[in-house]
Amino acid sequence: MAYPTGSPPLLIGIDVGGTKIAGAVIEAPREHTFTDVRVLAQSSRPARRGPDALIDDVAALVNTLVAQLPPGSGTVAAIGIGTPGAVDETTGDVNDIANLAIGHVPLASAIRARCGMPVTVENDVNAAAVGAARLVEDGRAAGETIAFLNLGTGLAAGIIRDGELDRGSSNTVGEIGHIPVEPHRWRCACGQVGCLETAGSGGAATRLWPYASPPMPAILEAARNTGHPHHKQAVEVRDTIIAAIADAIDVLAVTVDPNIIIIGGGMAKTGAPLLDAIRAELRRRGNTSGFINALNLPARLRLAPTDLPVGAIGAALGAMHVPAAA
Ligand SMILES: [Zn+2]
């Protein structure tokens, strides 16, 4: 996006979730610079079910965001949307958004028609990976390989190499939550048994610890507190969840070998106690394995920012290179 003079164009990012749709407006960053991302407006609204509701909600959120812009702001050049489901980035069509009961929605063309702007659509984890890579301090160095591990309802990763998303041949890169390795052999929504995400995800934590919402801060606290009525259970649940997350990190290390691994998604809002627990497990593995120890994984871990709409910002950044005709 070229703009030698004047104020930079603005980009709108929309992050479609299972319960809420978040949006942000940012200034398009200048190419090849790593200045901070400027967020000019942000808003969210509850997500409703069905394709027509999704189109109405995204269009309404775009209008809300534009109305919030300070006077004298630049003009909005494009909209980027991150969404769960099977995304065709070339058409902007999306299939199978299970949490919103959507079989098919022509999201890009519908929003383009409603808002009169170019629209790109990206898988939600990939969009969050782009946002996190830009927002985390040492995620900005050009040429780095970055893995973003999303601990949300499920478990999945987004991979960035040399500043570009790696999608593979069929958009399956990073779906490591469906590697069946977990010894408890819980049944997964994908049809397999023992998938990593049946133990190492926010959805798993909610299932295993029905006493608190969000569960993860409470699990870590009860596991530390020997006087807690559910202390023993908390230790078991914590170890099960953290072991599966460490397995996912091992998988990323030996398949992608990223410079940094950014932990994001809803569970990452637990903050430092979660990072400490994961690092402790990785160190424990390193103590009995010279191979794992040499990978130096605890030092590669980062936490995605918890105070910024990472997914919406990443979706907006993804709209930077959209052709004007799109
Ligand atoms: Zn699975």
GROMACS .gro file of C-alpha atoms and ligand atoms in nm:
model
  327
    1MET     CA    1   0.000   0.000   0.000
    2ALA     CA    2   0.181   0.317  -0.118
    3TYR     CA    3   0.120   0.656   0.042
    4PRO     CA    4   0.427   0.879   0.026
    5THR     CA    5   0.253   1.179   0.181
    6GLY     CA    6  -0.050   1.260   0.394
    7SER     CA    7  -0.212   1.057   0.668
    8PRO     CA    8  -0.196   0.679   0.632
    9PRO     CA    9  -0.510   0.500   0.519
   10LEU     CA   10  -0.708   0.315   0.785
   11LEU     CA   11  -0.787  -0.054   0.801
   12ILE     CA   12  -1.078  -0.217   0.981
   13GLY     CA   13  -1.025  -0.559   1.137
   14ILE     CA   14  -1.310  -0.787   1.249
   15ASP     CA   15  -1.256  -1.097   1.465
   16VAL     CA   16  -1.554  -1.335   1.455
   17GLY     CA   17  -1.576  -1.554   1.765
   18GLY     CA   18  -1.820  -1.812   1.891
   19THR     CA   19  -1.982  -1.572   2.139
   20LYS     CA   20  -1.865  -1.226   2.036
   21ILE     CA   21  -1.751  -1.029   1.731
   22ALA     CA   22  -1.467  -0.785   1.803
   23GLY     CA   23  -1.352  -0.502   1.577
   24ALA     CA   24  -1.074  -0.244   1.561
   25VAL     CA   25  -0.959   0.035   1.331
   26ILE     CA   26  -0.584   0.080   1.284
   27GLU     CA   27  -0.361   0.301   1.076
   28ALA     CA   28  -0.203   0.099   0.796
   29PRO     CA   29   0.161   0.059   0.904
   30ARG     CA   30   0.420   0.171   0.653
   31GLU     CA   31   0.588  -0.117   0.473
   32HIS     CA   32   0.916  -0.250   0.614
   33THR     CA   33   0.890  -0.047   0.932
   34PHE     CA   34   0.810  -0.183   1.274
   35THR     CA   35   0.643   0.115   1.430
   36ASP     CA   36   0.376   0.049   1.690
   37VAL     CA   37   0.031  -0.034   1.561
   38ARG     CA   38  -0.203   0.260   1.628
   39VAL     CA   39  -0.554   0.155   1.728
   40LEU     CA   40  -0.798   0.441   1.657
   41ALA     CA   41  -1.123   0.272   1.758
   42GLN     CA   42  -1.245  -0.060   1.893
   43SER     CA   43  -1.581  -0.216   1.969
   44SER     CA   44  -1.755  -0.551   1.995
   45ARG     CA   45  -2.103  -0.703   1.990
   46PRO     CA   46  -2.249  -1.046   2.075
   47ALA     CA   47  -2.236  -1.304   1.794
   48ARG     CA   48  -2.569  -1.445   1.673
   49ARG     CA   49  -2.633  -1.767   1.483
   50GLY     CA   50  -2.688  -1.805   1.110
   51PRO     CA   51  -2.533  -1.650   0.797
   52ASP     CA   52  -2.774  -1.355   0.769
   53ALA     CA   53  -2.716  -1.253   1.132
   54LEU     CA   54  -2.338  -1.273   1.083
   55ILE     CA   55  -2.350  -1.045   0.778
   56ASP     CA   56  -2.580  -0.798   0.959
   57ASP     CA   57  -2.359  -0.801   1.272
   58VAL     CA   58  -2.030  -0.749   1.087
   59ALA     CA   59  -2.179  -0.465   0.878
   60ALA     CA   60  -2.325  -0.302   1.192
   61LEU     CA   61  -1.989  -0.331   1.373
   62VAL     CA   62  -1.812  -0.167   1.077
   63ASN     CA   63  -2.059   0.125   1.100
   64THR     CA   64  -2.006   0.153   1.477
   65LEU     CA   65  -1.628   0.161   1.432
   66VAL     CA   66  -1.641   0.425   1.158
   67ALA     CA   67  -1.870   0.640   1.374
   68GLN     CA   68  -1.614   0.619   1.660
   69LEU     CA   69  -1.324   0.756   1.453
   70PRO     CA   70  -1.183   1.086   1.579
   71PRO     CA   71  -1.252   1.385   1.348
   72GLY     CA   72  -0.981   1.432   1.086
   73SER     CA   73  -0.890   1.063   1.072
   74GLY     CA   74  -0.784   0.920   0.736
   75THR     CA   75  -1.024   0.724   0.522
   76VAL     CA   76  -1.086   0.352   0.561
   77ALA     CA   77  -0.921   0.164   0.273
   78ALA     CA   78  -1.018  -0.197   0.342
   79ILE     CA   79  -1.177  -0.444   0.581
   80GLY     CA   80  -1.012  -0.767   0.698
   81ILE     CA   81  -1.214  -1.040   0.869
   82GLY     CA   82  -1.082  -1.332   1.075
   83THR     CA   83  -1.332  -1.613   1.127
   84PRO     CA   84  -1.349  -1.975   1.238
   85GLY     CA   85  -1.458  -2.228   0.978
   86ALA     CA   86  -1.311  -2.335   0.645
   87VAL     CA   87  -1.207  -2.013   0.472
   88ASP     CA   88  -1.139  -1.977   0.099
   89GLU     CA   89  -0.908  -1.674   0.099
   90THR     CA   90  -0.941  -1.624  -0.277
   91THR     CA   91  -1.322  -1.592  -0.279
   92GLY     CA   92  -1.376  -1.490   0.083
   93ASP     CA   93  -1.642  -1.761   0.120
   94VAL     CA   94  -1.659  -1.949   0.451
   95ASN     CA   95  -1.798  -2.297   0.522
   96ASP     CA   96  -1.881  -2.472   0.849
   97ILE     CA   97  -1.870  -2.213   1.127
   98ALA     CA   98  -1.996  -2.471   1.376
   99ASN     CA   99  -2.045  -2.241   1.678
  100LEU     CA  100  -2.265  -2.003   1.476
  101ALA     CA  101  -2.464  -2.277   1.297
  102ILE     CA  102  -2.340  -2.160   0.957
  103GLY     CA  103  -2.297  -2.410   0.672
  104HIS     CA  104  -2.196  -2.156   0.409
  105VAL     CA  105  -2.164  -1.777   0.396
  106PRO     CA  106  -2.022  -1.564   0.111
  107LEU     CA  107  -1.875  -1.332   0.373
  108ALA     CA  108  -1.637  -1.117   0.163
  109SER     CA  109  -1.882  -1.046  -0.120
  110ALA     CA  110  -2.172  -0.976   0.120
  111ILE     CA  111  -1.971  -0.731   0.333
  112ARG     CA  112  -1.819  -0.570   0.022
  113ALA     CA  113  -2.172  -0.510  -0.110
  114ARG     CA  114  -2.293  -0.372   0.225
  115CYS     CA  115  -1.992  -0.153   0.311
  116GLY     CA  116  -1.856  -0.059  -0.032
  117MET     CA  117  -1.496  -0.147   0.049
  118PRO     CA  118  -1.245  -0.419  -0.042
  119VAL     CA  119  -1.274  -0.714   0.199
  120THR     CA  120  -1.035  -0.999   0.281
  121VAL     CA  121  -1.126  -1.303   0.490
  122GLU     CA  122  -0.876  -1.514   0.682
  123ASN     CA  123  -0.888  -1.808   0.921
  124ASP     CA  124  -0.920  -1.668   1.276
  125VAL     CA  125  -0.608  -1.835   1.416
  126ASN     CA  126  -0.401  -1.717   1.118
  127ALA     CA  127  -0.534  -1.362   1.164
  128ALA     CA  128  -0.445  -1.370   1.536
  129ALA     CA  129  -0.098  -1.504   1.444
  130VAL     CA  130  -0.041  -1.204   1.216
  131GLY     CA  131  -0.157  -0.966   1.491
  132ALA     CA  132   0.047  -1.129   1.766
  133ALA     CA  133   0.362  -1.146   1.551
  134ARG     CA  134   0.332  -0.773   1.492
  135LEU     CA  135   0.249  -0.681   1.852
  136VAL     CA  136   0.503  -0.895   2.040
  137GLU     CA  137   0.832  -0.707   2.070
  138ASP     CA  138   1.069  -0.951   1.903
  139GLY     CA  139   0.803  -1.088   1.667
  140ARG     CA  140   0.874  -0.797   1.436
  141ALA     CA  141   1.220  -0.891   1.315
  142ALA     CA  142   1.204  -0.966   0.943
  143GLY     CA  143   1.298  -1.319   0.844
  144GLU     CA  144   1.191  -1.481   1.167
  145THR     CA  145   0.981  -1.792   1.187
  146ILE     CA  146   0.699  -1.742   1.435
  147ALA     CA  147   0.451  -1.994   1.571
  148PHE     CA  148   0.132  -1.867   1.733
  149LEU     CA  149  -0.028  -2.128   1.958
  150ASN     CA  150  -0.396  -2.050   2.008
  151LEU     CA  151  -0.544  -2.195   2.328
  152GLY     CA  152  -0.911  -2.119   2.276
  153THR     CA  153  -1.211  -2.352   2.265
  154GLY     CA  154  -0.975  -2.573   2.067
  155LEU     CA  155  -0.599  -2.583   2.012
  156ALA     CA  156  -0.440  -2.473   1.684
  157ALA     CA  157  -0.135  -2.287   1.559
  158GLY     CA  158  -0.067  -2.023   1.295
  159ILE     CA  159   0.277  -2.022   1.133
  160ILE     CA  160   0.451  -1.718   0.988
  161ARG     CA  161   0.773  -1.752   0.788
  162ASP     CA  162   0.957  -1.445   0.659
  163GLY     CA  163   0.655  -1.232   0.740
  164GLU     CA  164   0.411  -1.447   0.539
  165LEU     CA  165   0.149  -1.694   0.662
  166ASP     CA  166   0.226  -2.057   0.580
  167ARG     CA  167  -0.103  -2.213   0.467
  168GLY     CA  168   0.032  -2.536   0.321
  169SER     CA  169  -0.143  -2.704   0.028
  170SER     CA  170  -0.490  -2.724   0.182
  171ASN     CA  171  -0.496  -2.476   0.473
  172THR     CA  172  -0.425  -2.747   0.731
  173VAL     CA  173  -0.090  -2.618   0.854
  174GLY     CA  174  -0.106  -2.567   1.230
  175GLU     CA  175  -0.408  -2.791   1.302
  176ILE     CA  176  -0.195  -2.968   1.562
  177GLY     CA  177  -0.485  -2.988   1.809
  178HIS     CA  178  -0.597  -3.293   1.614
  179ILE     CA  179  -0.282  -3.498   1.662
  180PRO     CA  180  -0.407  -3.799   1.861
  181VAL     CA  181  -0.148  -3.858   2.134
  182GLU     CA  182  -0.321  -3.791   2.461
  183PRO     CA  183  -0.316  -4.087   2.701
  184HIS     CA  184  -0.662  -4.021   2.847
  185ARG     CA  185  -0.815  -4.113   2.512
  186TRP     CA  186  -1.099  -3.863   2.531
  187ARG     CA  187  -1.320  -3.846   2.222
  188CYS     CA  188  -1.267  -3.536   2.005
  189ALA     CA  189  -1.528  -3.341   1.806
  190CYS     CA  190  -1.324  -3.424   1.493
  191GLY     CA  191  -1.412  -3.793   1.527
  192GLN     CA  192  -1.074  -3.916   1.650
  193VAL     CA  193  -0.986  -4.019   2.006
  194GLY     CA  194  -0.716  -3.862   2.225
  195CYS     CA  195  -0.651  -3.543   2.026
  196LEU     CA  196  -0.423  -3.284   2.190
  197GLU     CA  197  -0.708  -3.034   2.211
  198THR     CA  198  -0.919  -3.271   2.424
  199ALA     CA  199  -0.667  -3.193   2.703
  200GLY     CA  200  -0.472  -2.878   2.613
  201SER     CA  201  -0.736  -2.615   2.536
  202GLY     CA  202  -0.974  -2.372   2.701
  203GLY     CA  203  -1.259  -2.606   2.609
  204ALA     CA  204  -1.085  -2.891   2.791
  205ALA     CA  205  -1.018  -2.674   3.098
  206THR     CA  206  -1.388  -2.580   3.114
  207ARG     CA  207  -1.486  -2.948   3.092
  208LEU     CA  208  -1.230  -3.062   3.352
  209TRP     CA  209  -1.288  -2.776   3.600
  210PRO     CA  210  -1.657  -2.684   3.619
  211TYR     CA  211  -1.608  -2.488   3.943
  212ALA     CA  212  -1.494  -2.154   3.793
  213SER     CA  213  -1.515  -1.947   3.478
  214PRO     CA  214  -1.263  -1.880   3.335
  215PRO     CA  215  -1.125  -2.209   3.472
  216MET     CA  216  -0.748  -2.182   3.415
  217PRO     CA  217  -0.658  -1.912   3.673
  218ALA     CA  218  -0.865  -2.104   3.932
  219ILE     CA  219  -0.701  -2.438   3.845
  220LEU     CA  220  -0.350  -2.295   3.884
  221GLU     CA  221  -0.445  -2.124   4.210
  222ALA     CA  222  -0.608  -2.436   4.360
  223ALA     CA  223  -0.308  -2.648   4.252
  224ARG     CA  224  -0.077  -2.412   4.443
  225ASN     CA  225  -0.297  -2.398   4.754
  226THR     CA  226  -0.266  -2.722   4.956
  227GLY     CA  227  -0.562  -2.613   5.172
  228HIS     CA  228  -0.801  -2.585   4.875
  229PRO     CA  229  -1.092  -2.837   4.895
  230HIS     CA  230  -1.019  -2.952   4.536
  231HIS     CA  231  -0.640  -2.929   4.565
  232LYS     CA  232  -0.555  -3.287   4.458
  233GLN     CA  233  -0.792  -3.273   4.164
  234ALA     CA  234  -0.653  -2.933   4.065
  235VAL     CA  235  -0.297  -3.069   4.053
  236GLU     CA  236  -0.414  -3.356   3.830
  237VAL     CA  237  -0.612  -3.128   3.598
  238ARG     CA  238  -0.330  -2.873   3.578
  239ASP     CA  239  -0.073  -3.140   3.496
  240THR     CA  240  -0.300  -3.292   3.229
  241ILE     CA  241  -0.364  -2.958   3.059
  242ILE     CA  242  -0.006  -2.830   3.083
  243ALA     CA  243   0.137  -3.162   2.957
  244ALA     CA  244  -0.082  -3.141   2.644
  245ILE     CA  245   0.023  -2.778   2.585
  246ALA     CA  246   0.389  -2.879   2.626
  247ASP     CA  247   0.330  -3.164   2.377
  248ALA     CA  248   0.193  -2.907   2.130
  249ILE     CA  249   0.502  -2.690   2.184
  250ASP     CA  250   0.730  -2.992   2.129
  251VAL     CA  251   0.546  -3.063   1.804
  252LEU     CA  252   0.589  -2.703   1.686
  253ALA     CA  253   0.958  -2.706   1.784
  254VAL     CA  254   1.046  -3.016   1.583
  255THR     CA  255   0.824  -2.947   1.281
  256VAL     CA  256   0.847  -2.569   1.242
  257ASP     CA  257   1.151  -2.481   1.461
  258PRO     CA  258   1.023  -2.127   1.523
  259ASN     CA  259   1.240  -1.849   1.668
  260ILE     CA  260   0.955  -1.767   1.904
  261ILE     CA  261   0.630  -1.935   2.007
  262ILE     CA  262   0.355  -1.694   2.110
  263ILE     CA  263   0.084  -1.830   2.341
  264GLY     CA  264  -0.254  -1.669   2.265
  265GLY     CA  265  -0.628  -1.732   2.271
  266GLY     CA  266  -0.866  -1.703   2.565
  267MET     CA  267  -0.654  -1.914   2.801
  268ALA     CA  268  -0.355  -1.681   2.750
  269LYS     CA  269  -0.547  -1.415   2.946
  270THR     CA  270  -0.443  -1.619   3.252
  271GLY     CA  271  -0.113  -1.436   3.202
  272ALA     CA  272   0.220  -1.501   3.374
  273PRO     CA  273   0.104  -1.795   3.594
  274LEU     CA  274   0.016  -1.991   3.276
  275LEU     CA  275   0.351  -1.910   3.113
  276ASP     CA  276   0.532  -2.010   3.435
  277ALA     CA  277   0.350  -2.344   3.449
  278ILE     CA  278   0.429  -2.423   3.083
  279ARG     CA  279   0.795  -2.322   3.124
  280ALA     CA  280   0.826  -2.539   3.437
  281GLU     CA  281   0.697  -2.843   3.243
  282LEU     CA  282   0.932  -2.774   2.949
  283ARG     CA  283   1.227  -2.747   3.193
  284ARG     CA  284   1.119  -3.073   3.360
  285ARG     CA  285   1.130  -3.245   3.020
  286GLY     CA  286   1.468  -3.087   2.950
  287ASN     CA  287   1.604  -3.234   3.274
  288THR     CA  288   1.553  -3.588   3.147
  289SER     CA  289   1.621  -3.524   2.778
  290GLY     CA  290   1.935  -3.358   2.647
  291PHE     CA  291   1.762  -3.330   2.308
  292ILE     CA  292   1.468  -3.131   2.449
  293ASN     CA  293   1.697  -2.930   2.676
  294ALA     CA  294   1.909  -2.820   2.377
  295LEU     CA  295   1.597  -2.680   2.206
  296ASN     CA  296   1.587  -2.410   2.474
  297LEU     CA  297   1.206  -2.393   2.454
  298PRO     CA  298   1.130  -2.195   2.775
  299ALA     CA  299   1.329  -1.902   2.632
  300ARG     CA  300   1.134  -1.910   2.305
  301LEU     CA  301   0.792  -1.866   2.469
  302ARG     CA  302   0.606  -1.534   2.464
  303LEU     CA  303   0.257  -1.434   2.575
  304ALA     CA  304   0.028  -1.254   2.329
  305PRO     CA  305  -0.081  -0.908   2.453
  306THR     CA  306  -0.389  -0.945   2.672
  307ASP     CA  307  -0.494  -0.579   2.656
  308LEU     CA  308  -0.533  -0.549   2.277
  309PRO     CA  309  -0.775  -0.713   2.028
  310VAL     CA  310  -0.500  -0.927   1.871
  311GLY     CA  311  -0.731  -1.111   1.629
  312ALA     CA  312  -0.899  -0.794   1.500
  313ILE     CA  313  -0.564  -0.617   1.458
  314GLY     CA  314  -0.425  -0.917   1.268
  315ALA     CA  315  -0.733  -0.928   1.044
  316ALA     CA  316  -0.685  -0.556   0.969
  317LEU     CA  317  -0.316  -0.611   0.886
  318GLY     CA  318  -0.424  -0.889   0.651
  319ALA     CA  319  -0.632  -0.638   0.454
  320MET     CA  320  -0.321  -0.429   0.378
  321HIS     CA  321  -0.238  -0.599   0.053
  322VAL     CA  322  -0.590  -0.638  -0.082
  323PRO     CA  323  -0.616  -0.535  -0.449
  324ALA     CA  324  -0.846  -0.234  -0.496
  325ALA     CA  325  -1.076  -0.439  -0.719
  326ALA     CA  326  -1.134  -0.710  -0.455
  327ZN      ZN  327  -0.953  -3.398   1.703
   0.00000   0.00000   0.00000
